[in-house]
CSV table of C-alpha atoms in Angstrom, one decimal:
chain,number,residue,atom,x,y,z
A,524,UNK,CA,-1.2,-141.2,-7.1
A,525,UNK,CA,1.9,-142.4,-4.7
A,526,UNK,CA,1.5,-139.1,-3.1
A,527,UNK,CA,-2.1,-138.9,-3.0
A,528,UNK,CA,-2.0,-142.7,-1.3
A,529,UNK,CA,0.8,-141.3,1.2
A,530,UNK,CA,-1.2,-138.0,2.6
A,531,UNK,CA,-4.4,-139.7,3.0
A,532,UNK,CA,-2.7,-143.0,5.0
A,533,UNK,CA,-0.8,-140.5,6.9
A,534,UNK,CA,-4.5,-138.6,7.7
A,535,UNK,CA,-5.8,-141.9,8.5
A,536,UNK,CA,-2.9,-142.5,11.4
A,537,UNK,CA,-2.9,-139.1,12.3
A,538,UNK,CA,-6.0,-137.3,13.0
A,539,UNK,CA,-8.7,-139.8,11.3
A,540,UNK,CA,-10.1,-141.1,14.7
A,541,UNK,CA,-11.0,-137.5,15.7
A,542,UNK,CA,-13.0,-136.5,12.6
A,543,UNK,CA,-14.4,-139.8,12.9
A,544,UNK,CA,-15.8,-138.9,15.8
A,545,UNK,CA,-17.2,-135.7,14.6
A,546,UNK,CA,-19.4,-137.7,11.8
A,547,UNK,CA,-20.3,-140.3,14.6
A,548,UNK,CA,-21.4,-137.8,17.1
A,549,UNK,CA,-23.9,-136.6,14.3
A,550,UNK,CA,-25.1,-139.8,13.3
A,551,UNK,CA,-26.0,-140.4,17.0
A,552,UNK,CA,-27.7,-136.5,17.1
A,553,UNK,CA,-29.6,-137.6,13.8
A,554,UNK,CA,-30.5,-141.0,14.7
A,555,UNK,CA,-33.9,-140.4,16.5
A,556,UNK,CA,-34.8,-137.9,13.3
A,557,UNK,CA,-33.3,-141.3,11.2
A,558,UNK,CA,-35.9,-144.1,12.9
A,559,UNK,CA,-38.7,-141.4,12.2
A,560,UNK,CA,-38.0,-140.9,8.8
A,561,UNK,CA,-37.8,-144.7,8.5
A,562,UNK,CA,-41.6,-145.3,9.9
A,563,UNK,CA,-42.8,-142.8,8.1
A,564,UNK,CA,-41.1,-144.0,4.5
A,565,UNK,CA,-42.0,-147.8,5.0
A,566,UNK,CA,-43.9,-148.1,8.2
A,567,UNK,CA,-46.4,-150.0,6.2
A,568,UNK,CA,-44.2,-152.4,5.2
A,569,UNK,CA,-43.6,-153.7,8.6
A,570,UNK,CA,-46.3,-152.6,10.8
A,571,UNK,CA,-50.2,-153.1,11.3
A,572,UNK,CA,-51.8,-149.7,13.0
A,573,UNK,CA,-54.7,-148.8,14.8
A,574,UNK,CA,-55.6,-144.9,14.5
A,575,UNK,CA,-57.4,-143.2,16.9
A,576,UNK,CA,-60.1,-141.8,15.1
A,577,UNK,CA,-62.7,-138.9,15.8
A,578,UNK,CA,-65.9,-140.5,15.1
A,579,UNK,CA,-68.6,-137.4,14.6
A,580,UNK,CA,-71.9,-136.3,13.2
A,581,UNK,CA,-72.1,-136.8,9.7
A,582,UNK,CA,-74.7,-134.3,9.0
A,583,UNK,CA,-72.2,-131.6,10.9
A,584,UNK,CA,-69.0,-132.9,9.3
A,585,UNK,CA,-70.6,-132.8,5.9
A,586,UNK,CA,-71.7,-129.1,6.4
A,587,UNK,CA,-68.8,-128.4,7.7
A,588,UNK,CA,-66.1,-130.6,4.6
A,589,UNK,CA,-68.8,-130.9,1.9
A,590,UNK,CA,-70.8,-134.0,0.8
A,591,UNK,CA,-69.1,-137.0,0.4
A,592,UNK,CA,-65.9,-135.6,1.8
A,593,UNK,CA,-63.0,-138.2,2.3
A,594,UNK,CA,-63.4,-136.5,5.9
A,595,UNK,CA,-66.0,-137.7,6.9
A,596,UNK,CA,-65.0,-141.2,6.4
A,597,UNK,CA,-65.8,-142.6,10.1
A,598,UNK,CA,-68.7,-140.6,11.0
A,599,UNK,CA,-71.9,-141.9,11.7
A,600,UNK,CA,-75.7,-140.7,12.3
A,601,UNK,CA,-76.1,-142.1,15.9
A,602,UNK,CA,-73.4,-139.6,17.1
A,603,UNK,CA,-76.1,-136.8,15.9
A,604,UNK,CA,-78.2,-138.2,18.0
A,605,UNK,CA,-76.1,-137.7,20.8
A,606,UNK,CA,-75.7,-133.6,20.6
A,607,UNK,CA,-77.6,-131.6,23.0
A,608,UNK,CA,-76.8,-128.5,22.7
A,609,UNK,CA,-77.5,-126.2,19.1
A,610,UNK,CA,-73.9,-124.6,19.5
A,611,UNK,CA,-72.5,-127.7,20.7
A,612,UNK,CA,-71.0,-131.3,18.9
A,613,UNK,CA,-70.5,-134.5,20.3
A,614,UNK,CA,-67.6,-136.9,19.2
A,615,UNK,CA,-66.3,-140.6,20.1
A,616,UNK,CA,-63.1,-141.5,19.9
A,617,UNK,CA,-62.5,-145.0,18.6
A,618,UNK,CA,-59.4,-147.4,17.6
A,619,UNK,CA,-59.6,-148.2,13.6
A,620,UNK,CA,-57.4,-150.7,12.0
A,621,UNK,CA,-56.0,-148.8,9.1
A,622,UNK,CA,-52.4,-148.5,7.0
A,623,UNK,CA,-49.7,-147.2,8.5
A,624,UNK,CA,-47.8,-144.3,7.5
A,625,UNK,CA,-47.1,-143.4,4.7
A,626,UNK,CA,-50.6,-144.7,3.6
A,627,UNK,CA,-53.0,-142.2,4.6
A,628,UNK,CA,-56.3,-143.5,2.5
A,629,UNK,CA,-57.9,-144.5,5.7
A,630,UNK,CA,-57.4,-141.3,7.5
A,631,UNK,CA,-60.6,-138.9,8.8
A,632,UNK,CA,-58.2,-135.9,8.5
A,633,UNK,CA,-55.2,-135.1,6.1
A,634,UNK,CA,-52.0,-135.1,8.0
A,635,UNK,CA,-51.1,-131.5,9.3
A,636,UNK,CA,-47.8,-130.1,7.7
A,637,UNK,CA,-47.3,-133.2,6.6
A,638,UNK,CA,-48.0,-135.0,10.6
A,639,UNK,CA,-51.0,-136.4,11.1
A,640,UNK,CA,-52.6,-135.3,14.1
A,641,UNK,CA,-54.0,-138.3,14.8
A,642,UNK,CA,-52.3,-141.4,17.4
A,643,UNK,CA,-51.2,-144.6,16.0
A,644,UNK,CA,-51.0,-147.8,18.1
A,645,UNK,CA,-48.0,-149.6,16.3
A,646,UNK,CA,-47.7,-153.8,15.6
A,647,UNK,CA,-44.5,-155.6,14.0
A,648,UNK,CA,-46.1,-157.8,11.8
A,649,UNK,CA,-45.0,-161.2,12.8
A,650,UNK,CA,-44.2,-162.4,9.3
A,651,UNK,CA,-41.8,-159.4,8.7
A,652,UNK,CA,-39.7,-159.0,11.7
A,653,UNK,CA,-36.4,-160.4,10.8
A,654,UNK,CA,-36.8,-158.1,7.9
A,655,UNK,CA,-37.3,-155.1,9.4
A,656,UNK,CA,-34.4,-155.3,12.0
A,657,UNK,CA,-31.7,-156.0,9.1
A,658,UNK,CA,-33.7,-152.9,7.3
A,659,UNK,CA,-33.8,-150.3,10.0
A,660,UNK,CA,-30.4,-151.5,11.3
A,661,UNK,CA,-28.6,-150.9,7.8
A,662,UNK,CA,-30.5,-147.6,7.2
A,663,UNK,CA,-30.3,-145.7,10.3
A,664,UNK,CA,-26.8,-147.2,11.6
A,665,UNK,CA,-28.6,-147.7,15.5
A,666,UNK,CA,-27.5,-151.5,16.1
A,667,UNK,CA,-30.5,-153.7,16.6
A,668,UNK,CA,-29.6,-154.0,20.4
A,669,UNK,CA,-29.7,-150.1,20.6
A,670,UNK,CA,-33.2,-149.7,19.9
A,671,UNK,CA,-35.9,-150.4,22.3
A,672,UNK,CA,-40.3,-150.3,21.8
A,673,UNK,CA,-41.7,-147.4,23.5
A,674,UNK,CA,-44.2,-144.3,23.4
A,675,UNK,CA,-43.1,-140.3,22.0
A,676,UNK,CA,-44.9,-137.8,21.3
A,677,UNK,CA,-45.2,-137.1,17.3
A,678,UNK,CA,-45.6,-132.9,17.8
A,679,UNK,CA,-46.6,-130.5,20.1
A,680,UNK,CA,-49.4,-131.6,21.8
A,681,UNK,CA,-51.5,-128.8,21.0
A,682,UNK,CA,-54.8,-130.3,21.5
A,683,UNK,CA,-54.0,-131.8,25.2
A,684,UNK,CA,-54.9,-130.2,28.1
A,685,UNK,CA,-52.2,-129.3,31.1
A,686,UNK,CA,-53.6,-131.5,33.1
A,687,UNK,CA,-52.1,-134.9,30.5
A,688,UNK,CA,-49.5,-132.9,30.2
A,689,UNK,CA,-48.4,-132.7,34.2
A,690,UNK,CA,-50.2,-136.5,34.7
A,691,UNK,CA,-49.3,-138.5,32.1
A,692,UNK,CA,-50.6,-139.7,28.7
A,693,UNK,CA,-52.4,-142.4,30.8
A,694,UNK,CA,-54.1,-140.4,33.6
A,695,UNK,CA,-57.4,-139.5,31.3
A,696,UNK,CA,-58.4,-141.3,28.5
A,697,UNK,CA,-58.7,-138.5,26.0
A,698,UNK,CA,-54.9,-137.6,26.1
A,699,UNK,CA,-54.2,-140.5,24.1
A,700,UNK,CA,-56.0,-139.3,21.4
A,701,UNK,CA,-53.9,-136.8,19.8
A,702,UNK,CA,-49.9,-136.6,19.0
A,703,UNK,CA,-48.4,-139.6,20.2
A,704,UNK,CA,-47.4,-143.1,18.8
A,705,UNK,CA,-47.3,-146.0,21.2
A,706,UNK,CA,-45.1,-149.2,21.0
A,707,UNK,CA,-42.4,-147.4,18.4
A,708,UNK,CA,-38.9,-148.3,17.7
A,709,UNK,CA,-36.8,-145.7,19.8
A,710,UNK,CA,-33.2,-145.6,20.7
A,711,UNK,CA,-31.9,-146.4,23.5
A,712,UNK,CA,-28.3,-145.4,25.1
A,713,UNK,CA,-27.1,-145.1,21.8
A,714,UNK,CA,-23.2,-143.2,21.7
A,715,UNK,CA,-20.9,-142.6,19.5
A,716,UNK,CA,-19.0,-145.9,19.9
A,717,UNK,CA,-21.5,-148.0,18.3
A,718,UNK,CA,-21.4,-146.3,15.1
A,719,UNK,CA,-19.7,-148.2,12.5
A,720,UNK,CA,-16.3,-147.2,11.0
A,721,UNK,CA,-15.2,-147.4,7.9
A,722,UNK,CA,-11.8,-147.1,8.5
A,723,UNK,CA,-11.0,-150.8,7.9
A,724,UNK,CA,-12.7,-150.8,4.5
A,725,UNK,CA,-10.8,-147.5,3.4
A,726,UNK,CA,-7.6,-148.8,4.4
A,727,UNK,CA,-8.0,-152.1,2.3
A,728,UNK,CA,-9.0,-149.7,-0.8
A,729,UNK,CA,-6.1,-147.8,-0.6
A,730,UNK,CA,-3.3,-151.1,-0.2
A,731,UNK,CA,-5.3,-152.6,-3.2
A,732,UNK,CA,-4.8,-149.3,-5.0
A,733,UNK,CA,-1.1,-148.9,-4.1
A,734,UNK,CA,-0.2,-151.9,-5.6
A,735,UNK,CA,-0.7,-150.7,-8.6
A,736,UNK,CA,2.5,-148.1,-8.6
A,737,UNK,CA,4.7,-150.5,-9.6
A,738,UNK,CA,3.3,-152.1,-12.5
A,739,UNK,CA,2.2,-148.4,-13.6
A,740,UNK,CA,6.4,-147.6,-13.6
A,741,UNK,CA,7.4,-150.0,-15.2
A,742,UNK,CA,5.3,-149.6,-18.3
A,743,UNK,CA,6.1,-146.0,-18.1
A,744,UNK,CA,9.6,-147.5,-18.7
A,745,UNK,CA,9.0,-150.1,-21.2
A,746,UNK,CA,6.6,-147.1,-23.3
A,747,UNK,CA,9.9,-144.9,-22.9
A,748,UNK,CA,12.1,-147.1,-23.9
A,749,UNK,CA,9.6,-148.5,-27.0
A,750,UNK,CA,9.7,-152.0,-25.7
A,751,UNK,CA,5.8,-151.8,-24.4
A,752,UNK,CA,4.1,-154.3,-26.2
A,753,UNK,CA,0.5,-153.2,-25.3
A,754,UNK,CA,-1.5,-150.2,-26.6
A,755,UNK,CA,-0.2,-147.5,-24.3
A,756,UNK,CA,-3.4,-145.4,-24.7
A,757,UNK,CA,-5.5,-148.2,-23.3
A,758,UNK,CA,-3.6,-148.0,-20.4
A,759,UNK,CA,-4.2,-144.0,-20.2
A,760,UNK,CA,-7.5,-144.1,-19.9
A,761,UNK,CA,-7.9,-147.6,-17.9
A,762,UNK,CA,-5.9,-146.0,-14.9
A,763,UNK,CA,-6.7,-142.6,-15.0
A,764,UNK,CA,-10.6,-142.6,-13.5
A,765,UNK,CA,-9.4,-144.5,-10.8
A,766,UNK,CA,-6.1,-142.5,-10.2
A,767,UNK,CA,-8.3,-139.1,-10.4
A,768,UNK,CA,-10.8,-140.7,-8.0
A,769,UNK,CA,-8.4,-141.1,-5.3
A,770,UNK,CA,-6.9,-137.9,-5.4
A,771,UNK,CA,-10.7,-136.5,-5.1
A,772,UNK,CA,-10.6,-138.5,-2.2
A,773,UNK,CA,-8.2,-137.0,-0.9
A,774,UNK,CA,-9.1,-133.9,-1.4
A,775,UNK,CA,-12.3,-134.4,0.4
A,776,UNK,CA,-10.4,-135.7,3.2
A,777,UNK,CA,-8.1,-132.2,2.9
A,778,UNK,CA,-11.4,-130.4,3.3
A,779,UNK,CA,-12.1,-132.8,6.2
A,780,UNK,CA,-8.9,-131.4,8.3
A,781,UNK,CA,-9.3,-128.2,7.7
A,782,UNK,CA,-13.1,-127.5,8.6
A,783,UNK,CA,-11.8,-130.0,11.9
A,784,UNK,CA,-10.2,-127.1,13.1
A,785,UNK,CA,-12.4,-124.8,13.7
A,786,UNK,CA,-16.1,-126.4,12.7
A,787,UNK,CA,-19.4,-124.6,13.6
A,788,UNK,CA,-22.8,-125.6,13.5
A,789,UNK,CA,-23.3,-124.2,10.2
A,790,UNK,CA,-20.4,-126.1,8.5
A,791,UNK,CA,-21.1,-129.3,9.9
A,792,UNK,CA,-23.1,-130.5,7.0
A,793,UNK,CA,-20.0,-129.7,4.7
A,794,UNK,CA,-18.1,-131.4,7.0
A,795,UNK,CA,-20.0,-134.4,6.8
A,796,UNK,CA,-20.5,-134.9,3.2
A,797,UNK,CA,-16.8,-134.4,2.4
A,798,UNK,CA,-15.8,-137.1,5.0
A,799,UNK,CA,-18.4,-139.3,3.2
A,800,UNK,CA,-17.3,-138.8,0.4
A,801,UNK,CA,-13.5,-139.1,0.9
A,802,UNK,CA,-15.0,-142.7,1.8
A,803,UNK,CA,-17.1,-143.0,-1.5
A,804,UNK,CA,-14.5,-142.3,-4.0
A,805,UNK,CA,-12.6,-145.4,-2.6
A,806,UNK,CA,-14.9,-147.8,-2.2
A,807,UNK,CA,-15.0,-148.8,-6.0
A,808,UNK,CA,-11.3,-150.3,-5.7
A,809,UNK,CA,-12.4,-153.0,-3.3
A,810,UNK,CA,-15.4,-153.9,-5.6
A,811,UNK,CA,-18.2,-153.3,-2.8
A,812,UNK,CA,-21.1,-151.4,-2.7
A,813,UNK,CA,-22.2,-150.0,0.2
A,814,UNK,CA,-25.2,-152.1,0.3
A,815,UNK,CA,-22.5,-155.5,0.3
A,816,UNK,CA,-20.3,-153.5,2.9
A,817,UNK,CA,-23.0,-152.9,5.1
A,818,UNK,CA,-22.5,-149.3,5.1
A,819,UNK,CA,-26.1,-148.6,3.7
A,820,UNK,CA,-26.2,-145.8,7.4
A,821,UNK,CA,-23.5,-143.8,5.2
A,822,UNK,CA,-25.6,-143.6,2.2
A,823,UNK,CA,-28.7,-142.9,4.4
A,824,UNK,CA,-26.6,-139.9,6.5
A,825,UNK,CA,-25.6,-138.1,3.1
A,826,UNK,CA,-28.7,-137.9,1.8
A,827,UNK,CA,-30.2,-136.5,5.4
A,828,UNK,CA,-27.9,-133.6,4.6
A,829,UNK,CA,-29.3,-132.0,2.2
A,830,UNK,CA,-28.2,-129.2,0.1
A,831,UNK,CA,-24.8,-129.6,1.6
A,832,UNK,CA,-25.1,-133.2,-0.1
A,833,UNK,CA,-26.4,-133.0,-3.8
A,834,UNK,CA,-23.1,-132.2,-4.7
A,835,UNK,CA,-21.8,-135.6,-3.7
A,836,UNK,CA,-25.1,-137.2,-5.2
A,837,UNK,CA,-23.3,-138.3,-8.0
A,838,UNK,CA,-20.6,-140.5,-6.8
A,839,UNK,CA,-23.4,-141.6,-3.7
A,840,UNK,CA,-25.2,-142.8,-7.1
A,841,UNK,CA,-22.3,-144.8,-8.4
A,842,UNK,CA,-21.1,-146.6,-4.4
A,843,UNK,CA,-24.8,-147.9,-5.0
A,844,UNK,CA,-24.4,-149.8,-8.0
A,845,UNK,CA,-22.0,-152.3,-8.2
A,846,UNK,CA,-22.1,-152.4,-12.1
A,847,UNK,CA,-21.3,-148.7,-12.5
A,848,UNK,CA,-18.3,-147.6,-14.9
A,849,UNK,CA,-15.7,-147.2,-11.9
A,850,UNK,CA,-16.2,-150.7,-9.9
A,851,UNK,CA,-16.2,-152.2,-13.4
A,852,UNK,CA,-12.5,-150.0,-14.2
A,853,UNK,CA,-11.3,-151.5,-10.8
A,854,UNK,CA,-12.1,-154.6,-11.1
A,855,UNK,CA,-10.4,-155.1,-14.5
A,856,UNK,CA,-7.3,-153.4,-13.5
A,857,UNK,CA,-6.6,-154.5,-9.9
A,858,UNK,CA,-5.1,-158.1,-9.0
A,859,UNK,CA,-1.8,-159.4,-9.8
A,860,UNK,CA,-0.7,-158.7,-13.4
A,861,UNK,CA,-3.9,-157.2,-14.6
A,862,UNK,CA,-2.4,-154.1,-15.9
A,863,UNK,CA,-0.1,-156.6,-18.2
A,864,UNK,CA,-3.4,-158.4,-19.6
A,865,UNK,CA,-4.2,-156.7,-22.6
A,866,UNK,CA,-7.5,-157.6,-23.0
A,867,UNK,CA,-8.5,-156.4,-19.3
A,868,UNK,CA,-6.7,-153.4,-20.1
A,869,UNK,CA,-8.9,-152.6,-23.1
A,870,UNK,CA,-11.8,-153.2,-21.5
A,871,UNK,CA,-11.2,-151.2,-18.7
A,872,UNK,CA,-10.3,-148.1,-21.5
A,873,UNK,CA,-13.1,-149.0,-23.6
A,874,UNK,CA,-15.7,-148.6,-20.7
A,875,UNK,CA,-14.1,-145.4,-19.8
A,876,UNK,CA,-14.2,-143.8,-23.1
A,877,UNK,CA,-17.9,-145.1,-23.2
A,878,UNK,CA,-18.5,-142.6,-20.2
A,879,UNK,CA,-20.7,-139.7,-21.2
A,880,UNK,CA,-19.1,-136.4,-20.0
A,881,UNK,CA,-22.7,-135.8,-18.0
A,882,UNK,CA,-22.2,-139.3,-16.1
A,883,UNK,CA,-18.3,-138.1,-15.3
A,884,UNK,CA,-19.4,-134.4,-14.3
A,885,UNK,CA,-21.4,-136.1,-11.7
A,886,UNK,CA,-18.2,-137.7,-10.2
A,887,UNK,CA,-16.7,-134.5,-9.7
A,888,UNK,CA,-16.0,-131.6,-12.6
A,889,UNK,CA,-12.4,-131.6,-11.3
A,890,UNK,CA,-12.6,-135.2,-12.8
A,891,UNK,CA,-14.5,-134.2,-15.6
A,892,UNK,CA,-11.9,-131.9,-16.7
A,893,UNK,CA,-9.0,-133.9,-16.3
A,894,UNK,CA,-10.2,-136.3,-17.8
A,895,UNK,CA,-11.2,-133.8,-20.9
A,896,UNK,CA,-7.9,-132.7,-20.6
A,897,UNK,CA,-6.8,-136.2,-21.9
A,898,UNK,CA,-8.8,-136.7,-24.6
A,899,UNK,CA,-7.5,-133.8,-26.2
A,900,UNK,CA,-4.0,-134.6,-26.1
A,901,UNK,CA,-4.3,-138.3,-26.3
A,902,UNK,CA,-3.9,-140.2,-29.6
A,903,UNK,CA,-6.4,-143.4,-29.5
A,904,UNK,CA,-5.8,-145.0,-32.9
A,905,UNK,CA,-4.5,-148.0,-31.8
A,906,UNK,CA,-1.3,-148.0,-34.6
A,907,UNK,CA,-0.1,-145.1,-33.1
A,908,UNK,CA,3.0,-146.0,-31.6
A,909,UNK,CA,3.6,-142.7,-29.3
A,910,UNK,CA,1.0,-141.5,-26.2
A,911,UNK,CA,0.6,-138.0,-27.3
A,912,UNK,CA,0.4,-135.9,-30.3
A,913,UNK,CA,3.3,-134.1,-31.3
């Protein structure tokens, strides 16, 4: 563990700023994609919309979707009226309070690949504005004084002529219609220095851990000598989840420097998800979730990656929960003279044994094997004088 503690302090003075700023140039890259998938996941919660919808003949939109189709919501009979021409249709456009995304129920049309075609006029609900700023702040990392109100364009604008594309959305009235959401959180001259860092928080993790190296030698004497007067196997297994989580730190932060060197496109993902998660493993010895810490953007940039991160899900899973096996280990065996305290001691082993191998696999199987390793070799009745079977 000393060792483990010394090469990750001396890759925090020595090279962590740089790969720092590799993961905080891709949370600014991601962070439009971030505020997007953020309206789109609880734009209801915070917003009141008004769709643009296409108000047609109901006897042609029921030939055309069926009777009765959910399609057809917003048509009416007088727009039949309205058509001239036997090969022709006539259609208003009209503003329709609905829900916002991702309640469709009101919609005329099913969203298109998943992006409704349709434009949405957006309002903060009055009620719910100091909660949405702490929400979208803490979830997309963009700092509330980086984010501005403002019109984009949803997609391609497929069904807009040239002429709203060279004029503006504003120079005819029916190039509002389709593709574009007006008065919408966007960023705004967001870099790479607002991103937070959790530099400070790692460091604290790792002094809090280190101070267990002495107490952890000097039982190793006093078991040696046969002076202990604790259950040495209760101290086994309350130290070694957290001493194995560290080194996977570590270890993540290894993989950090060496994809640093040379990192493509392709590998940025990997990157990413083992700097997180060189970050994750520690966070337990300081007793904070990410949630408490404020690093909820972390949580939300790991599980943006993908692929690349469902093999981190697992220790994501347990820096969410502040009553999870590990922050419960750590807090039992960190503070002056825990490790001395019997009864915190066999706590701390008796929550660990309680681990199901599954719930430790999704740790890390490096961890899971270690740890495996142990219970083979390691005698728990608690007369046993000696730590291992001879």
């Amino acid at each position: 563990m000393e060792k483990a503690i010394e090469n990750y302090n001396k890759i925090l003075s020595d090279g962590y700023d740089k790969y720092f700023g590799i993961y905080a140039d891709y949370v600014v890259s991601q962070a439009g994609e971030a505020i997007d998938r953020f309206l789109k996941e609880k734009g209801d919660t915070y917003f009141k919309c008004d769709i643009i919808e296409k108000i047609s003949c109901c006897r042609g939109c029921y030939f055309e979707q069926g009777d009765g189709s959910k399609a057809c919501q917003h048509c009416e009979l007088r727009i039949c009226d309205k058509i001239t021409s036997p090969y022709g249709d006539f259609s208003e456009y009209h503003n329709k309070t609905q829900p916002c995304p991702p309640d469709f129920s009101g919609r005329g049309l099913e969203p298109k690949e998943g992006r409704a075609h349709q434009s949405i006029f957006w309002s903060l609900r009055d009620n719910k504005k100091n909660d949405f700023w702490n929400d979208i702040v803490s979830e997309t990392g963009v700092p509330q004084e980086k984010i501005k109100f403002g019109n984009r364009k949803t997609w391609n604008a497929v069904e807009t002529d040239r002429g709203c594309i060279l004029n503006g959305v504003w120079s005819r009235e029916y190039c509002q219609y389709f593709w574009h959401w007006f008065n919408v959180p966007l960023t705004h001259n967001f870099q790479e220095d607002d991103v937070l860092n959790p530099k400070t928080d790692v460091k604290k993790a790792l002094d809090t851990i280190g101070g267990l190296k002495d107490t952890l030698f000097e039982i190793e004497m006093e078991i040696s000598a046969g002076t202990f007067d604790g259950i040495a196997e209760d101290v086994v297994d309350a130290v070694s989840l957290p001493i194995f989580l560290v080194e996977e730190a570590v270890k993540s932060m290894e993989e950090v420097v060496k994809l640093a060197k040379k990192i493509e496109e392709a590998e940025k993902k990997t990157f990413i998800m083992n700097f997180l998660m060189a970050v994750f493993f520690l966070l337990p010895a300081i007793g904070s979730s990410l949630g408490s810490l404020g690093l909820t953007t972390l949580g939300r940039i790991f599980i943006g990656i993908g692929e690349a991160g469902a093999l981190g899900q697992g220790i994501y899973d347990v820096v969410q929960d502040p009553k999870s096996a590990p922050f419960l280990i750590f807090d039992l065996i960190l503070g002056a003279g825990a490790l001395r305290d019997v009864a915190k001691v066999g706590r701390a082993a008796q929550i660990r044994r309680d681990m199901k191998p599954e719930a430790v696999g999704k740790l890390s199987t490096a961890i899971q094997g270690r740890l495996g390793s142990i219970d083979k070799v390691v005698d728990r009745s608690r007369w046993a004088p000696q730590v291992c079977k001879l």
